[in-house]
Amino acid sequence: TTAASLERFTVNFTITTLPYTSDLENPDSARFRATRRVMNMMLDRLLKESSIGPVFQGCETTDFRYGPGSDRDQTRVDAVCTYSKEPAAAPLDRVGLYHQVSNKTRGITQLGPYSLDKDSLYVNG
């Protein structure tokens, strides 16, 4: 039997209630580290409750960017998530996962204490 391989997918969204500041550019800043820790925890919790929960490994927030255009009232979040894929398993159903994330974030409006731009969620592209 072939062992499961670790597969990655990306999750991107915009938080409308987290103003972008320059310390979010610096992975060594306290604000970057604290915000990344909170995002990772919330994404992990959300995806563990989804259909990929049993094979889900975790998410790592990789980047914070300012909102659409040069809107610094909002912060875009980029994360890379990992799951264990059995050789015979179907490919990641990113559309289904998108809909599950949408449902779990109240129509892409809320992630924990944060408000989201409802048109900003992307799962793997």
PDB file of C-alpha atoms in Angstrom:
ATOM      1  CA  THR A   1       0.000   0.000   0.000  1.00  0.00           C
ATOM      2  CA  THR A   2       1.122   3.516  -0.735  1.00  0.00           C
ATOM      3  CA  ALA A   3       1.244   5.873   2.202  1.00  0.00           C
ATOM      4  CA  ALA A   4      -0.904   8.971   2.347  1.00  0.00           C
ATOM      5  CA  SER A   5       0.736  12.102   1.049  1.00  0.00           C
ATOM      6  CA  LEU A   6       0.433  15.566   2.531  1.00  0.00           C
ATOM      7  CA  GLU A   7      -1.406  17.868   0.163  1.00  0.00           C
ATOM      8  CA  ARG A   8      -1.715  21.623   0.490  1.00  0.00           C
ATOM      9  CA  PHE A   9      -4.395  24.108  -0.409  1.00  0.00           C
ATOM     10  CA  THR A  10      -4.637  27.841   0.064  1.00  0.00           C
ATOM     11  CA  VAL A  11      -7.284  29.871   1.833  1.00  0.00           C
ATOM     12  CA  ASN A  12      -7.504  33.633   1.263  1.00  0.00           C
ATOM     13  CA  PHE A  13      -9.952  36.149   2.679  1.00  0.00           C
ATOM     14  CA  THR A  14     -10.213  39.794   3.706  1.00  0.00           C
ATOM     15  CA  ILE A  15     -10.964  40.966   7.237  1.00  0.00           C
ATOM     16  CA  THR A  16     -12.829  44.262   7.228  1.00  0.00           C
ATOM     17  CA  THR A  17     -12.396  44.912  10.964  1.00  0.00           C
ATOM     18  CA  LEU A  18      -8.606  44.522  11.127  1.00  0.00           C
ATOM     19  CA  PRO A  19      -6.832  47.664   9.914  1.00  0.00           C
ATOM     20  CA  TYR A  20      -3.616  46.872   8.065  1.00  0.00           C
ATOM     21  CA  THR A  21      -0.491  48.260   9.701  1.00  0.00           C
ATOM     22  CA  SER A  22       3.149  47.982   8.691  1.00  0.00           C
ATOM     23  CA  ASP A  23       3.944  45.640  11.595  1.00  0.00           C
ATOM     24  CA  LEU A  24       1.781  43.030   9.831  1.00  0.00           C
ATOM     25  CA  GLU A  25       4.459  43.016   7.091  1.00  0.00           C
ATOM     26  CA  ASN A  26       7.111  41.887   9.560  1.00  0.00           C
ATOM     27  CA  PRO A  27       6.938  38.170  10.495  1.00  0.00           C
ATOM     28  CA  ASP A  28       9.121  38.946  13.526  1.00  0.00           C
ATOM     29  CA  SER A  29       6.798  41.595  14.979  1.00  0.00           C
ATOM     30  CA  ALA A  30       4.685  40.777  18.015  1.00  0.00           C
ATOM     31  CA  ARG A  31       1.525  41.875  16.166  1.00  0.00           C
ATOM     32  CA  PHE A  32       2.237  39.609  13.178  1.00  0.00           C
ATOM     33  CA  ARG A  33       2.927  36.617  15.438  1.00  0.00           C
ATOM     34  CA  ALA A  34      -0.140  37.209  17.634  1.00  0.00           C
ATOM     35  CA  THR A  35      -2.451  37.754  14.647  1.00  0.00           C
ATOM     36  CA  ARG A  36      -1.047  34.685  12.853  1.00  0.00           C
ATOM     37  CA  ARG A  37      -1.590  32.553  15.973  1.00  0.00           C
ATOM     38  CA  VAL A  38      -5.246  33.666  16.212  1.00  0.00           C
ATOM     39  CA  MET A  39      -5.866  33.112  12.458  1.00  0.00           C
ATOM     40  CA  ASN A  40      -4.275  29.646  12.535  1.00  0.00           C
ATOM     41  CA  MET A  41      -6.373  28.671  15.555  1.00  0.00           C
ATOM     42  CA  MET A  42      -9.632  29.909  14.007  1.00  0.00           C
ATOM     43  CA  LEU A  43      -8.940  28.294  10.620  1.00  0.00           C
ATOM     44  CA  ASP A  44      -7.940  25.023  12.286  1.00  0.00           C
ATOM     45  CA  ARG A  45     -11.126  24.971  14.340  1.00  0.00           C
ATOM     46  CA  LEU A  46     -13.262  25.780  11.300  1.00  0.00           C
ATOM     47  CA  LEU A  47     -11.691  23.142   9.018  1.00  0.00           C
ATOM     48  CA  LYS A  48     -11.580  20.412  11.673  1.00  0.00           C
ATOM     49  CA  GLU A  49     -15.400  20.655  11.673  1.00  0.00           C
ATOM     50  CA  SER A  50     -15.610  20.369   7.863  1.00  0.00           C
ATOM     51  CA  SER A  51     -15.769  17.314   5.612  1.00  0.00           C
ATOM     52  CA  ILE A  52     -11.963  17.174   5.476  1.00  0.00           C
ATOM     53  CA  GLY A  53     -11.780  17.194   9.289  1.00  0.00           C
ATOM     54  CA  PRO A  54     -10.611  13.573   9.633  1.00  0.00           C
ATOM     55  CA  VAL A  55      -7.612  14.152   7.323  1.00  0.00           C
ATOM     56  CA  PHE A  56      -7.022  17.832   8.092  1.00  0.00           C
ATOM     57  CA  GLN A  57      -3.529  18.588   9.454  1.00  0.00           C
ATOM     58  CA  GLY A  58      -3.558  22.346  10.047  1.00  0.00           C
ATOM     59  CA  CYS A  59      -3.240  25.821   8.562  1.00  0.00           C
ATOM     60  CA  GLU A  60      -0.346  28.229   8.621  1.00  0.00           C
ATOM     61  CA  THR A  61      -1.028  31.891   7.933  1.00  0.00           C
ATOM     62  CA  THR A  62       1.730  32.979   5.564  1.00  0.00           C
ATOM     63  CA  ASP A  63       1.010  36.599   4.780  1.00  0.00           C
ATOM     64  CA  PHE A  64      -1.010  39.664   5.646  1.00  0.00           C
ATOM     65  CA  ARG A  65      -1.596  42.299   2.975  1.00  0.00           C
ATOM     66  CA  TYR A  66      -3.639  45.468   2.847  1.00  0.00           C
ATOM     67  CA  GLY A  67      -7.133  45.276   1.460  1.00  0.00           C
ATOM     68  CA  PRO A  68      -8.277  45.693  -2.150  1.00  0.00           C
ATOM     69  CA  GLY A  69      -6.488  48.513  -3.956  1.00  0.00           C
ATOM     70  CA  SER A  70      -4.602  50.288  -1.217  1.00  0.00           C
ATOM     71  CA  ASP A  71      -7.343  50.056   1.409  1.00  0.00           C
ATOM     72  CA  ARG A  72      -5.529  49.948   4.742  1.00  0.00           C
ATOM     73  CA  ASP A  73      -8.776  49.682   6.728  1.00  0.00           C
ATOM     74  CA  GLN A  74      -8.863  46.015   5.738  1.00  0.00           C
ATOM     75  CA  THR A  75      -6.358  43.170   5.905  1.00  0.00           C
ATOM     76  CA  ARG A  76      -6.083  40.307   3.421  1.00  0.00           C
ATOM     77  CA  VAL A  77      -5.070  36.983   4.941  1.00  0.00           C
ATOM     78  CA  ASP A  78      -3.218  34.251   3.046  1.00  0.00           C
ATOM     79  CA  ALA A  79      -2.961  30.800   4.595  1.00  0.00           C
ATOM     80  CA  VAL A  80      -1.672  27.422   3.462  1.00  0.00           C
ATOM     81  CA  CYS A  81      -3.538  24.428   4.862  1.00  0.00           C
ATOM     82  CA  THR A  82      -2.439  20.802   4.816  1.00  0.00           C
ATOM     83  CA  TYR A  83      -4.338  17.539   4.755  1.00  0.00           C
ATOM     84  CA  SER A  84      -3.421  13.901   4.433  1.00  0.00           C
ATOM     85  CA  LYS A  85      -4.535  12.413   1.105  1.00  0.00           C
ATOM     86  CA  GLU A  86      -4.837   8.685   0.644  1.00  0.00           C
ATOM     87  CA  PRO A  87      -3.731   7.536  -2.830  1.00  0.00           C
ATOM     88  CA  ALA A  88      -7.236   6.316  -3.727  1.00  0.00           C
ATOM     89  CA  ALA A  89      -9.021   9.343  -2.288  1.00  0.00           C
ATOM     90  CA  ALA A  90     -10.784  11.810  -4.548  1.00  0.00           C
ATOM     91  CA  PRO A  91      -9.095  15.179  -5.100  1.00  0.00           C
ATOM     92  CA  LEU A  92      -9.954  18.017  -2.724  1.00  0.00           C
ATOM     93  CA  ASP A  93     -13.502  19.224  -3.342  1.00  0.00           C
ATOM     94  CA  ARG A  94     -12.668  22.900  -3.153  1.00  0.00           C
ATOM     95  CA  VAL A  95     -16.173  23.983  -4.168  1.00  0.00           C
ATOM     96  CA  GLY A  96     -17.731  21.856  -1.420  1.00  0.00           C
ATOM     97  CA  LEU A  97     -15.138  23.075   1.076  1.00  0.00           C
ATOM     98  CA  TYR A  98     -15.790  26.682   0.022  1.00  0.00           C
ATOM     99  CA  HIS A  99     -19.517  26.195   0.731  1.00  0.00           C
ATOM    100  CA  GLN A 100     -18.798  24.611   4.124  1.00  0.00           C
ATOM    101  CA  VAL A 101     -16.480  27.485   5.083  1.00  0.00           C
ATOM    102  CA  SER A 102     -19.121  29.920   3.833  1.00  0.00           C
ATOM    103  CA  ASN A 103     -21.768  28.276   6.035  1.00  0.00           C
ATOM    104  CA  LYS A 104     -19.469  28.198   9.088  1.00  0.00           C
ATOM    105  CA  THR A 105     -18.626  31.904   8.695  1.00  0.00           C
ATOM    106  CA  ARG A 106     -22.258  33.036   8.402  1.00  0.00           C
ATOM    107  CA  GLY A 107     -22.093  33.522   4.651  1.00  0.00           C
ATOM    108  CA  ILE A 108     -18.466  34.668   4.757  1.00  0.00           C
ATOM    109  CA  THR A 109     -19.231  37.518   7.117  1.00  0.00           C
ATOM    110  CA  GLN A 110     -17.703  36.410  10.413  1.00  0.00           C
ATOM    111  CA  LEU A 111     -14.641  34.497  11.610  1.00  0.00           C
ATOM    112  CA  GLY A 112     -14.495  34.585  15.388  1.00  0.00           C
ATOM    113  CA  PRO A 113     -14.469  38.253  16.423  1.00  0.00           C
ATOM    114  CA  TYR A 114     -13.627  39.453  12.900  1.00  0.00           C
ATOM    115  CA  SER A 115     -15.922  40.646  10.137  1.00  0.00           C
ATOM    116  CA  LEU A 116     -15.129  39.378   6.648  1.00  0.00           C
ATOM    117  CA  ASP A 117     -15.621  40.777   3.161  1.00  0.00           C
ATOM    118  CA  LYS A 118     -18.260  38.353   1.875  1.00  0.00           C
ATOM    119  CA  ASP A 119     -16.764  38.410  -1.634  1.00  0.00           C
ATOM    120  CA  SER A 120     -13.190  37.754  -0.541  1.00  0.00           C
ATOM    121  CA  LEU A 121     -13.032  34.023   0.221  1.00  0.00           C
ATOM    122  CA  TYR A 122     -10.943  31.827  -2.062  1.00  0.00           C
ATOM    123  CA  VAL A 123     -10.191  28.153  -1.462  1.00  0.00           C
ATOM    124  CA  ASN A 124      -7.271  26.912  -3.545  1.00  0.00           C
ATOM    125  CA  GLY A 125      -7.392  29.654  -6.115  1.00  0.00           C
TER     126      GLY A 125
END
